[in-house]
């Protein structure tokens, strides 16, 4: 009775294994690609199916039905069918090679009916090679990570725009508030005042900060190309040369910010197109008939007087009003001389990092000269002056001799060629007089006050008012 029952289960198991074998045949291609070799044994450890031909030159015909130990060196398949425990990533020595193998028992209703063995790598050195490649990739990733952090780090945020100037502090507030909305921002100011820096800061403070920041200098691109630069073009839009399509800046800025620098130079016909984009919040690539919806914040900048340009017909009034939602008018550096110490400090630290040189400090006299100059080129000029000084100074301290001649000259006057409000002229005159008097008195405030014909406390009050620190 017992024996008959056993026989029946044996038969049943055999049938199961046959089914498995059939499925394996169907999966053969996959298995052959996935593994270097595989073997299927029954619960006694006899080979049911095998593909080790490529690996070891053993053909299926000669191996099937044999005890696995008689065919494969150092096998443990006969053990796995006894223990029912899988063995993953075991190293097995086969014909002089260390191979990586998996052995997995096959169970039916909790009973082991066989096992599959697979070879993952035919030589452990392959794994070492892979590990090597992984390490290589890892170090590449780290390198790029560093690179991205570096780029991100040089990006400006409102935290990196340091200022003590009341007007600049106010503009930072405006910028921060504008960043939170999706409004178009117009940044005006002379060249080199930090318009692009502000645009970066707005981008970094907005919910689009992880999106791209795409700058485009409208004056640097030929009139004929501007449209396709901004909106892209469809395949076959132009005859000849470039047959393939191209994405425009508006497309590239998707999810981020597009910075239209020097918008004042934009040709009138492009101004019409830009206005349409701002109004409809969608654009059309050149030569295409599909519209793409605009998903980018627009920040425009100019050093021109747009109001004046509107008056003379160089800039469209309607576009001007569209852009002029939030305006940030950055004052020239000569109107915020109080920022020079802090700006010089920030710029020096940045330059030291960039040139990988040790810390250098400005001599007091050097700083005074910096504060006495009119800076027609604004912060950009200050940066260049400091870069030059860093290169020229052999000392840890930057002395006036490292400054360009134009800064070392006696004050060339107040730089008041333009007509300014009386209050501004007075402020400049007083600032200059105070700085000169203190310099001539070698820092002695009482003496300086005497020279100026005012009381010492009056001098201190004016110094505080004009943020003169000497
Ligand atoms: N607040 C600031 N802090 C540090 N560097 C600044 C600051 N403002 C401007 N700069 C530097 O001055 C230079 C000119 O700035 P940029 O934004 O390009 O000016 P603009 O676009 O107005 O011509 C850049 O090198 C910039 O890094
Ligand atoms: Mg610029």
CSV table of C-alpha atoms and ligand atoms in Angstrom, one decimal:
chain,number,residue,atom,x,y,z
A,1,UNK,CA,0.0,0.0,0.0
A,2,UNK,CA,2.7,2.3,1.2
A,3,UNK,CA,4.9,1.6,-1.8
A,4,UNK,CA,2.1,2.0,-4.2
A,5,UNK,CA,1.4,5.4,-2.7
A,6,UNK,CA,5.0,6.4,-3.0
A,7,UNK,CA,5.2,5.3,-6.6
A,8,UNK,CA,2.2,7.4,-7.3
A,9,UNK,CA,3.7,10.5,-5.8
A,10,UNK,CA,6.9,9.7,-7.7
A,11,UNK,CA,5.0,9.6,-10.9
A,12,UNK,CA,3.3,12.8,-10.0
A,13,UNK,CA,6.6,14.5,-9.2
A,14,UNK,CA,8.0,13.2,-12.4
A,15,UNK,CA,5.1,14.7,-14.3
A,16,UNK,CA,5.7,18.0,-12.6
A,17,UNK,CA,9.3,18.0,-13.5
A,18,UNK,CA,8.4,17.2,-17.1
A,19,UNK,CA,6.1,20.2,-17.1
A,20,UNK,CA,8.9,22.3,-15.7
A,21,UNK,CA,11.3,21.0,-18.4
A,22,UNK,CA,8.8,22.0,-21.0
A,23,UNK,CA,8.5,25.5,-19.6
A,24,UNK,CA,12.3,25.7,-19.4
A,25,UNK,CA,12.5,24.9,-23.1
A,26,UNK,CA,10.2,27.8,-23.8
A,27,UNK,CA,12.4,30.0,-21.6
A,28,UNK,CA,15.5,28.6,-23.1
A,29,UNK,CA,16.4,31.7,-25.1
A,30,UNK,CA,15.9,33.9,-22.2
A,31,UNK,CA,17.9,31.6,-19.9
A,32,UNK,CA,20.7,31.3,-22.4
A,33,UNK,CA,21.0,35.1,-22.6
A,34,UNK,CA,20.6,35.7,-18.9
A,35,UNK,CA,23.0,33.1,-17.7
A,36,UNK,CA,26.3,31.7,-18.8
A,37,UNK,CA,24.9,28.2,-18.1
A,38,UNK,CA,22.2,26.4,-16.2
A,39,UNK,CA,21.3,22.9,-15.0
A,40,UNK,CA,18.0,21.4,-13.8
A,41,UNK,CA,18.1,18.3,-11.5
A,42,UNK,CA,15.5,16.1,-10.0
A,43,UNK,CA,15.2,15.5,-6.3
A,44,UNK,CA,17.8,12.7,-6.5
A,45,UNK,CA,20.3,15.1,-8.1
A,46,UNK,CA,20.0,13.6,-11.6
A,47,UNK,CA,20.3,16.0,-14.5
A,48,UNK,CA,17.0,16.7,-16.3
A,49,UNK,CA,18.1,19.6,-18.4
A,50,UNK,CA,21.4,21.3,-18.9
A,51,UNK,CA,23.0,24.0,-20.9
A,52,UNK,CA,26.7,24.1,-20.1
A,53,UNK,CA,27.9,23.4,-23.7
A,54,UNK,CA,29.2,26.9,-24.4
A,55,UNK,CA,30.7,27.2,-21.0
A,56,UNK,CA,32.3,23.7,-20.5
A,57,UNK,CA,31.7,21.9,-23.7
A,58,UNK,CA,29.4,19.4,-22.1
A,59,UNK,CA,26.5,18.5,-24.4
A,60,UNK,CA,23.0,17.9,-23.1
A,61,UNK,CA,22.7,14.4,-24.6
A,62,UNK,CA,25.8,13.1,-22.8
A,63,UNK,CA,24.7,14.7,-19.4
A,64,UNK,CA,20.9,14.1,-19.1
A,65,UNK,CA,20.0,11.3,-16.7
A,66,UNK,CA,23.5,11.3,-15.0
A,67,UNK,CA,24.2,12.2,-11.4
A,68,UNK,CA,25.1,15.8,-11.3
A,69,UNK,CA,28.3,15.0,-9.3
A,70,UNK,CA,29.5,12.9,-12.3
A,71,UNK,CA,29.2,15.8,-14.7
A,72,UNK,CA,29.9,19.0,-12.8
A,73,UNK,CA,33.0,19.6,-10.5
A,74,UNK,CA,32.4,20.8,-7.0
A,75,UNK,CA,28.7,20.9,-7.5
A,76,UNK,CA,26.3,21.2,-4.6
A,77,UNK,CA,23.1,20.6,-6.4
A,78,UNK,CA,22.7,17.2,-4.8
A,79,UNK,CA,23.0,18.9,-1.4
A,80,UNK,CA,20.4,21.7,-2.2
A,81,UNK,CA,17.8,19.1,-3.2
A,82,UNK,CA,18.3,17.5,0.3
A,83,UNK,CA,18.4,20.7,2.4
A,84,UNK,CA,15.9,22.7,0.4
A,85,UNK,CA,18.0,25.8,1.1
A,86,UNK,CA,18.9,28.1,-1.8
A,87,UNK,CA,22.5,29.1,-2.2
A,88,UNK,CA,22.9,32.5,-3.8
A,89,UNK,CA,26.1,33.9,-5.4
A,90,UNK,CA,28.3,31.0,-4.3
A,91,UNK,CA,31.7,30.8,-5.8
A,92,UNK,CA,32.3,27.5,-7.5
A,93,UNK,CA,35.5,26.4,-9.1
A,94,UNK,CA,34.8,24.8,-12.5
A,95,UNK,CA,37.6,23.8,-14.9
A,96,UNK,CA,40.1,26.2,-13.3
A,97,UNK,CA,37.7,29.2,-13.2
A,98,UNK,CA,36.0,30.6,-10.2
A,99,UNK,CA,32.4,31.0,-11.3
A,100,UNK,CA,29.5,32.7,-9.5
A,101,UNK,CA,26.5,30.4,-9.2
A,102,UNK,CA,23.0,30.4,-7.8
A,103,UNK,CA,21.3,27.1,-6.7
A,104,UNK,CA,17.6,27.3,-6.1
A,105,UNK,CA,15.5,24.4,-4.9
A,106,UNK,CA,12.1,23.9,-6.7
A,107,UNK,CA,9.3,23.0,-4.3
A,108,UNK,CA,5.8,21.7,-4.9
A,109,UNK,CA,3.4,21.7,-2.0
A,110,UNK,CA,6.3,22.3,0.4
A,111,UNK,CA,8.3,19.3,-1.0
A,112,UNK,CA,11.5,19.6,-2.9
A,113,UNK,CA,11.1,18.2,-6.4
A,114,UNK,CA,14.3,19.4,-7.9
A,115,UNK,CA,16.7,22.3,-8.2
A,116,UNK,CA,18.0,24.8,-10.8
A,117,UNK,CA,21.6,25.9,-10.9
A,118,UNK,CA,22.7,28.9,-12.8
A,119,UNK,CA,26.1,30.4,-13.6
A,120,UNK,CA,26.0,34.2,-13.4
A,121,UNK,CA,29.6,35.0,-14.2
A,122,UNK,CA,31.9,32.5,-15.8
A,123,UNK,CA,34.9,34.1,-14.1
A,124,UNK,CA,35.2,36.0,-10.9
A,125,UNK,CA,37.5,38.4,-12.7
A,126,UNK,CA,34.5,39.6,-14.7
A,127,UNK,CA,32.9,40.6,-11.4
A,128,UNK,CA,36.1,42.4,-10.5
A,129,UNK,CA,36.0,44.1,-13.8
A,130,UNK,CA,32.4,45.1,-13.2
A,131,UNK,CA,33.2,46.3,-9.7
A,132,UNK,CA,36.0,48.3,-11.2
A,133,UNK,CA,33.6,49.9,-13.7
A,134,UNK,CA,31.2,50.6,-10.9
A,135,UNK,CA,33.9,52.4,-8.9
A,136,UNK,CA,34.8,54.3,-12.0
A,137,UNK,CA,31.3,55.4,-12.6
A,138,UNK,CA,30.9,56.3,-8.9
A,139,UNK,CA,33.9,58.5,-9.1
A,140,UNK,CA,32.6,60.1,-12.3
A,141,UNK,CA,29.3,60.7,-10.5
A,142,UNK,CA,31.1,62.3,-7.6
A,143,UNK,CA,33.0,64.5,-10.0
A,144,UNK,CA,29.8,65.7,-11.7
A,145,UNK,CA,28.1,66.2,-8.4
A,146,UNK,CA,31.0,68.4,-7.4
A,147,UNK,CA,30.7,70.2,-10.7
A,148,UNK,CA,27.0,70.8,-10.3
A,149,UNK,CA,27.5,72.0,-6.7
A,150,UNK,CA,30.2,74.4,-8.0
A,151,UNK,CA,27.9,75.7,-10.6
A,152,UNK,CA,25.0,75.9,-8.2
A,153,UNK,CA,27.3,77.5,-5.6
A,154,UNK,CA,28.3,80.3,-8.0
A,155,UNK,CA,24.7,81.0,-8.6
A,156,UNK,CA,23.4,83.9,-6.7
A,157,UNK,CA,20.6,83.9,-4.2
A,158,UNK,CA,19.3,86.7,-2.1
A,159,UNK,CA,21.5,85.3,0.7
A,160,UNK,CA,24.6,85.9,-1.3
A,161,UNK,CA,23.7,89.5,-2.2
A,162,UNK,CA,25.1,91.3,0.8
A,163,UNK,CA,24.3,94.9,1.2
A,164,UNK,CA,24.0,97.6,3.8
A,165,UNK,CA,22.6,100.2,1.4
A,166,UNK,CA,19.0,101.1,2.2
A,167,UNK,CA,17.9,101.2,-1.4
A,168,UNK,CA,19.5,97.8,-2.1
A,169,UNK,CA,17.9,96.3,1.0
A,170,UNK,CA,14.5,97.5,-0.3
A,171,UNK,CA,15.2,96.1,-3.7
A,172,UNK,CA,16.1,92.7,-2.2
A,173,UNK,CA,12.7,92.7,-0.4
A,174,UNK,CA,10.9,93.5,-3.7
A,175,UNK,CA,12.9,90.8,-5.4
A,176,UNK,CA,12.0,88.2,-2.8
A,177,UNK,CA,8.4,89.1,-3.0
A,178,UNK,CA,8.4,88.9,-6.8
A,179,UNK,CA,10.1,85.5,-6.6
A,180,UNK,CA,7.2,84.0,-4.7
A,181,UNK,CA,4.8,85.0,-7.5
A,182,UNK,CA,5.0,84.1,-11.1
A,183,UNK,CA,5.1,87.7,-12.2
A,184,UNK,CA,7.2,89.0,-15.0
A,185,UNK,CA,10.1,91.1,-13.6
A,186,UNK,CA,11.9,94.0,-15.3
A,187,UNK,CA,15.3,94.7,-14.0
A,188,UNK,CA,16.9,98.0,-15.0
A,189,UNK,CA,20.2,99.6,-14.2
A,190,UNK,CA,23.5,100.5,-15.8
A,191,UNK,CA,25.8,97.8,-17.1
A,192,UNK,CA,27.6,95.9,-14.4
A,193,UNK,CA,25.3,96.8,-11.6
A,194,UNK,CA,24.2,93.2,-11.0
A,195,UNK,CA,21.1,92.8,-13.1
A,196,UNK,CA,21.8,89.2,-14.0
A,197,UNK,CA,22.8,88.5,-10.4
A,198,UNK,CA,19.4,89.7,-9.3
A,199,UNK,CA,17.7,87.6,-11.9
A,200,UNK,CA,19.5,84.5,-10.6
A,201,UNK,CA,18.5,85.4,-7.1
A,202,UNK,CA,14.8,85.6,-8.1
A,203,UNK,CA,15.0,82.3,-9.9
A,204,UNK,CA,16.7,80.6,-6.9
A,205,UNK,CA,14.1,82.0,-4.5
A,206,UNK,CA,11.1,80.8,-6.7
A,207,UNK,CA,9.4,77.5,-6.8
A,208,UNK,CA,11.0,77.1,-10.2
A,209,UNK,CA,14.5,76.9,-8.6
A,210,UNK,CA,15.0,73.3,-9.6
A,211,UNK,CA,14.1,74.1,-13.2
A,212,UNK,CA,16.6,75.7,-15.7
A,213,UNK,CA,17.7,79.3,-15.7
A,214,UNK,CA,18.0,80.2,-19.4
A,215,UNK,CA,19.7,83.5,-20.2
A,216,UNK,CA,19.5,85.0,-23.7
A,217,UNK,CA,21.3,88.2,-24.7
A,218,UNK,CA,18.9,89.8,-27.2
A,219,UNK,CA,21.6,92.2,-28.4
A,220,UNK,CA,24.2,89.5,-29.1
A,221,UNK,CA,21.9,87.6,-31.6
A,222,UNK,CA,21.5,88.7,-35.1
A,223,UNK,CA,18.0,90.1,-35.8
A,224,UNK,CA,17.2,87.3,-38.3
A,225,UNK,CA,18.0,84.6,-35.8
A,226,UNK,CA,16.3,86.0,-32.7
A,227,UNK,CA,12.9,84.5,-33.5
A,228,UNK,CA,14.2,81.0,-34.0
A,229,UNK,CA,16.5,81.3,-31.0
A,230,UNK,CA,13.6,82.3,-28.8
A,231,UNK,CA,10.8,80.0,-30.2
A,232,UNK,CA,12.8,77.3,-32.0
A,233,UNK,CA,11.9,75.9,-35.4
A,234,UNK,CA,10.2,72.9,-36.8
A,235,UNK,CA,11.9,70.3,-38.9
A,236,UNK,CA,12.0,71.6,-42.5
A,237,UNK,CA,11.2,75.2,-41.5
A,238,UNK,CA,14.1,76.5,-43.5
A,239,UNK,CA,15.2,75.2,-46.9
A,240,UNK,CA,18.6,73.8,-47.0
A,241,UNK,CA,21.2,73.7,-44.3
A,242,UNK,CA,19.6,72.7,-41.0
A,243,UNK,CA,16.8,70.3,-41.8
A,244,UNK,CA,16.3,69.1,-38.3
A,245,UNK,CA,14.2,71.1,-35.8
A,246,UNK,CA,15.6,73.0,-32.9
A,247,UNK,CA,14.1,73.9,-29.5
A,248,UNK,CA,13.9,77.6,-28.6
A,249,UNK,CA,14.9,79.2,-25.4
A,250,UNK,CA,11.3,79.4,-24.3
A,251,UNK,CA,11.1,75.7,-24.6
A,252,UNK,CA,14.4,75.1,-22.9
A,253,UNK,CA,13.3,77.2,-20.0
A,254,UNK,CA,10.3,75.0,-19.3
A,255,UNK,CA,9.7,74.8,-15.6
A,256,UNK,CA,12.3,77.4,-15.0
A,257,UNK,CA,13.2,81.0,-15.8
A,258,UNK,CA,14.0,82.7,-19.0
A,259,UNK,CA,16.2,85.8,-18.7
A,260,UNK,CA,15.8,88.2,-21.6
A,261,UNK,CA,18.9,90.4,-21.2
A,262,UNK,CA,19.2,93.7,-23.1
A,263,UNK,CA,15.6,93.6,-24.1
A,264,UNK,CA,15.9,97.3,-25.1
A,265,UNK,CA,17.7,96.2,-28.2
A,266,UNK,CA,14.9,93.9,-29.4
A,267,UNK,CA,13.7,94.8,-32.9
A,268,UNK,CA,10.1,96.1,-33.1
A,269,UNK,CA,8.8,93.1,-35.0
A,270,UNK,CA,10.1,90.7,-32.4
A,271,UNK,CA,8.6,92.9,-29.7
A,272,UNK,CA,5.2,92.3,-31.2
A,273,UNK,CA,5.8,88.5,-31.1
A,274,UNK,CA,7.1,88.6,-27.5
A,275,UNK,CA,4.0,90.6,-26.5
A,276,UNK,CA,1.8,88.0,-28.0
A,277,UNK,CA,3.6,85.3,-26.1
A,278,UNK,CA,3.3,87.2,-22.8
A,279,UNK,CA,-0.4,87.7,-23.4
A,280,UNK,CA,-1.4,84.3,-24.6
A,281,UNK,CA,1.2,82.5,-22.6
A,282,UNK,CA,1.9,80.2,-25.5
A,283,UNK,CA,4.3,80.3,-28.5
A,284,UNK,CA,4.7,78.8,-31.9
A,285,UNK,CA,8.0,77.4,-33.3
A,286,UNK,CA,9.0,78.9,-36.6
A,287,UNK,CA,7.5,77.1,-39.5
A,288,UNK,CA,5.3,75.0,-37.3
A,289,UNK,CA,1.6,75.0,-36.8
A,290,UNK,CA,1.5,73.7,-33.3
A,291,UNK,CA,1.4,76.0,-30.3
A,292,UNK,CA,3.3,75.3,-27.1
A,293,UNK,CA,2.2,76.6,-23.8
A,294,UNK,CA,4.7,78.8,-22.0
A,295,UNK,CA,5.8,77.3,-18.7
A,296,UNK,CA,8.5,79.7,-17.6
A,297,UNK,CA,8.9,82.9,-15.6
A,298,UNK,CA,10.1,85.8,-17.7
A,299,UNK,CA,12.7,88.2,-16.3
A,300,UNK,CA,13.8,91.0,-18.7
A,301,UNK,CA,16.7,93.4,-18.2
A,302,UNK,CA,18.0,96.5,-19.8
A,303,UNK,CA,20.4,99.3,-19.3
A,304,UNK,CA,18.4,101.5,-21.5
A,305,UNK,CA,15.8,103.9,-20.5
A,306,UNK,CA,12.7,102.1,-21.8
A,307,UNK,CA,10.4,105.0,-21.0
A,308,UNK,CA,12.5,107.2,-23.2
A,309,UNK,CA,12.6,104.5,-25.9
A,310,UNK,CA,8.8,104.3,-25.8
A,311,UNK,CA,8.7,108.0,-26.3
A,312,UNK,CA,11.0,107.9,-29.3
A,313,UNK,CA,9.2,104.9,-30.8
A,314,UNK,CA,12.0,102.4,-30.3
A,315,UNK,CA,10.1,100.3,-27.8
A,316,UNK,CA,6.5,99.4,-27.9
A,317,UNK,CA,4.4,100.9,-25.2
A,318,UNK,CA,2.2,97.9,-24.8
A,319,UNK,CA,5.1,95.6,-24.3
A,320,UNK,CA,6.7,98.0,-21.9
A,321,UNK,CA,3.5,97.9,-19.7
A,322,UNK,CA,3.5,94.1,-20.0
A,323,UNK,CA,7.0,93.8,-18.7
A,324,UNK,CA,6.8,96.5,-16.2
A,325,UNK,CA,4.8,94.5,-13.6
A,326,UNK,CA,7.5,94.4,-11.0
A,327,UNK,CA,10.5,96.7,-11.7
A,328,UNK,CA,13.8,96.5,-9.9
A,329,UNK,CA,15.9,99.5,-10.7
A,330,UNK,CA,19.4,98.8,-9.4
A,331,UNK,CA,21.4,101.9,-8.5
A,332,UNK,CA,24.8,102.4,-10.0
A,333,UNK,CA,27.7,101.6,-7.6
A,334,UNK,CA,28.6,105.3,-7.2
A,335,UNK,CA,25.3,105.8,-5.5
A,336,UNK,CA,25.9,103.0,-3.0
A,337,UNK,CA,29.6,103.5,-2.1
A,338,UNK,CA,28.6,102.3,1.4
A,339,UNK,CA,28.4,98.9,-0.1
A,340,UNK,CA,32.0,98.9,-1.3
A,341,UNK,CA,33.6,97.3,1.8
A,342,UNK,CA,31.1,94.4,1.9
A,343,UNK,CA,31.1,94.0,-1.9
A,344,UNK,CA,34.9,94.0,-2.1
A,345,UNK,CA,35.0,91.4,0.7
A,346,UNK,CA,32.5,89.1,-1.2
A,347,UNK,CA,34.2,89.6,-4.5
A,348,UNK,CA,37.7,88.9,-3.0
A,349,UNK,CA,36.5,85.7,-1.3
A,350,UNK,CA,34.9,84.6,-4.6
A,351,UNK,CA,38.1,85.4,-6.6
A,352,UNK,CA,40.3,83.6,-4.0
A,353,UNK,CA,38.2,80.5,-4.4
A,354,UNK,CA,38.2,80.7,-8.2
A,355,UNK,CA,41.9,81.2,-8.4
A,356,UNK,CA,42.6,78.8,-5.6
A,357,UNK,CA,44.8,81.3,-3.7
A,358,UNK,CA,45.0,82.1,0.0
A,359,UNK,CA,43.2,84.8,1.8
A,360,UNK,CA,44.2,88.4,1.0
A,361,UNK,CA,43.0,91.6,2.7
A,362,UNK,CA,42.6,95.2,1.6
A,363,UNK,CA,44.8,97.8,3.1
A,364,UNK,CA,42.8,100.6,4.6
A,365,UNK,CA,44.2,103.1,2.1
A,366,UNK,CA,43.3,100.7,-0.7
A,367,UNK,CA,39.7,100.6,0.6
A,368,UNK,CA,39.6,104.4,0.8
A,369,UNK,CA,40.6,104.7,-2.8
A,370,UNK,CA,38.0,102.2,-3.8
A,371,UNK,CA,35.4,104.3,-2.0
A,372,UNK,CA,36.6,107.5,-3.6
A,373,UNK,CA,36.1,106.3,-7.2
A,374,UNK,CA,33.1,106.9,-9.4
A,375,UNK,CA,32.9,103.3,-10.8
A,376,UNK,CA,31.4,103.9,-14.3
A,377,UNK,CA,31.6,100.2,-14.9
A,378,UNK,CA,29.9,99.4,-11.6
A,379,UNK,CA,30.3,96.1,-9.8
A,380,UNK,CA,31.8,94.5,-12.9
A,381,UNK,CA,34.6,97.1,-12.8
A,382,UNK,CA,35.1,96.6,-9.1
A,383,UNK,CA,35.5,92.9,-9.7
A,384,UNK,CA,38.0,93.4,-12.5
A,385,UNK,CA,40.0,95.9,-10.3
A,386,UNK,CA,40.1,93.4,-7.5
A,387,UNK,CA,41.1,90.5,-9.8
A,388,UNK,CA,43.9,92.6,-11.1
A,389,UNK,CA,45.0,93.6,-7.6
A,390,UNK,CA,45.0,90.0,-6.5
A,391,UNK,CA,47.3,89.0,-9.3
A,392,UNK,CA,49.6,92.0,-8.8
A,393,UNK,CA,50.0,91.9,-5.1
A,394,UNK,CA,52.7,89.6,-3.9
A,395,UNK,CA,51.8,90.4,-0.3
A,396,UNK,CA,49.0,89.0,1.8
A,397,UNK,CA,47.8,92.6,2.0
A,398,UNK,CA,46.6,94.5,-1.1
A,399,UNK,CA,48.3,98.0,-1.1
A,400,UNK,CA,47.2,100.9,-3.2
A,401,UNK,CA,50.0,100.2,-5.6
A,402,UNK,CA,48.1,97.2,-6.9
A,403,UNK,CA,45.2,99.4,-8.1
A,404,UNK,CA,45.0,100.8,-11.6
A,405,UNK,CA,46.2,104.4,-12.0
A,406,UNK,CA,42.7,105.8,-12.5
A,407,UNK,CA,41.9,104.9,-9.0
A,408,UNK,CA,45.1,106.2,-7.5
A,409,UNK,CA,44.8,109.7,-9.0
A,410,UNK,CA,43.6,112.4,-6.8
A,411,UNK,CA,39.8,112.6,-6.8
A,412,UNK,CA,38.7,113.6,-10.2
A,413,UNK,CA,35.8,115.6,-8.8
A,414,UNK,CA,32.3,114.4,-8.0
A,415,UNK,CA,31.4,112.7,-11.3
A,416,UNK,CA,28.5,115.0,-11.5
A,417,UNK,CA,28.4,115.6,-15.2
A,418,UNK,CA,24.8,114.5,-15.3
A,419,UNK,CA,22.2,116.6,-13.8
A,420,UNK,CA,21.2,115.2,-10.4
A,421,UNK,CA,18.9,116.4,-7.6
A,422,UNK,CA,20.5,119.0,-5.3
A,423,UNK,CA,20.2,116.6,-2.3
A,424,UNK,CA,22.3,114.1,-4.2
A,425,UNK,CA,25.0,116.6,-5.1
A,426,UNK,CA,25.2,117.8,-1.6
A,427,UNK,CA,25.5,114.3,-0.3
A,428,UNK,CA,28.3,113.5,-2.7
A,429,UNK,CA,30.1,116.7,-2.0
A,430,UNK,CA,29.8,116.2,1.8
A,431,UNK,CA,30.9,112.6,1.5
A,432,UNK,CA,33.9,113.6,-0.6
A,433,UNK,CA,34.9,116.4,1.7
A,434,UNK,CA,34.6,114.3,4.8
A,435,UNK,CA,36.7,111.4,3.3
A,436,UNK,CA,39.3,113.9,2.2
A,437,UNK,CA,39.5,115.7,5.5
A,438,UNK,CA,39.8,112.5,7.5
A,439,UNK,CA,42.5,111.2,5.1
A,440,UNK,CA,44.5,114.5,5.4
A,441,UNK,CA,44.2,114.4,9.2
A,442,UNK,CA,45.5,110.8,9.2
A,443,UNK,CA,42.3,109.5,10.7
A,444,UNK,CA,42.1,112.1,13.5
A,445,UNK,CA,38.4,113.1,13.6
A,446,UNK,CA,38.8,116.2,15.8
A,447,UNK,CA,41.3,117.6,13.4
A,448,UNK,CA,39.1,116.7,10.4
A,449,UNK,CA,36.1,118.4,11.9
A,450,UNK,CA,38.2,121.5,12.5
A,451,UNK,CA,39.3,121.5,8.9
A,452,UNK,CA,35.7,121.2,7.8
A,453,UNK,CA,34.6,123.9,10.2
A,454,UNK,CA,32.0,121.7,11.9
A,455,UNK,CA,31.7,120.3,15.4
A,456,UNK,CA,33.1,116.8,16.0
A,457,UNK,CA,29.6,115.4,16.8
A,458,UNK,CA,28.3,116.9,13.6
A,459,UNK,CA,31.1,115.1,11.8
A,460,UNK,CA,30.2,111.8,13.4
A,461,UNK,CA,26.5,112.3,12.6
A,462,UNK,CA,27.3,112.9,8.9
A,463,UNK,CA,29.6,109.9,8.8
A,464,UNK,CA,26.8,107.8,10.1
A,465,UNK,CA,24.3,109.3,7.7
A,466,UNK,CA,26.6,108.7,4.7
A,467,UNK,CA,27.8,105.4,6.1
A,468,UNK,CA,31.5,106.5,6.0
A,469,UNK,CA,33.6,104.2,8.1
A,470,UNK,CA,37.1,105.4,8.5
B,1,LIG,N1,25.8,91.8,-5.1
B,1,LIG,C1,26.8,91.3,-5.8
B,1,LIG,N2,27.7,90.5,-5.1
B,1,LIG,C2,28.7,90.0,-5.7
B,1,LIG,N3,29.0,90.1,-7.0
B,1,LIG,C3,28.2,90.9,-7.7
B,1,LIG,C4,27.1,91.5,-7.2
B,1,LIG,N4,26.5,92.3,-8.1
B,1,LIG,C5,27.2,92.1,-9.2
B,1,LIG,N5,28.2,91.3,-9.0
B,1,LIG,C6,29.2,90.9,-10.0
B,1,LIG,O1,29.4,91.9,-10.9
B,1,LIG,C7,29.5,91.4,-12.3
B,1,LIG,C8,28.4,92.1,-13.1
B,1,LIG,O2,27.1,91.6,-12.7
B,1,LIG,P1,25.9,91.3,-13.8
B,1,LIG,O3,24.8,90.8,-13.0
B,1,LIG,O4,26.4,90.6,-14.9
B,1,LIG,O5,25.6,92.8,-14.2
B,1,LIG,P2,24.7,93.3,-15.3
B,1,LIG,O6,23.8,92.2,-15.8
B,1,LIG,O7,23.9,94.4,-14.6
B,1,LIG,O8,25.5,93.9,-16.4
B,1,LIG,C9,29.4,90.0,-12.2
B,1,LIG,O9,30.7,89.5,-12.2
B,1,LIG,C10,28.8,89.7,-10.8
B,1,LIG,O10,29.2,88.5,-10.3
B,2,LIG,MG1,24.4,91.8,-17.9
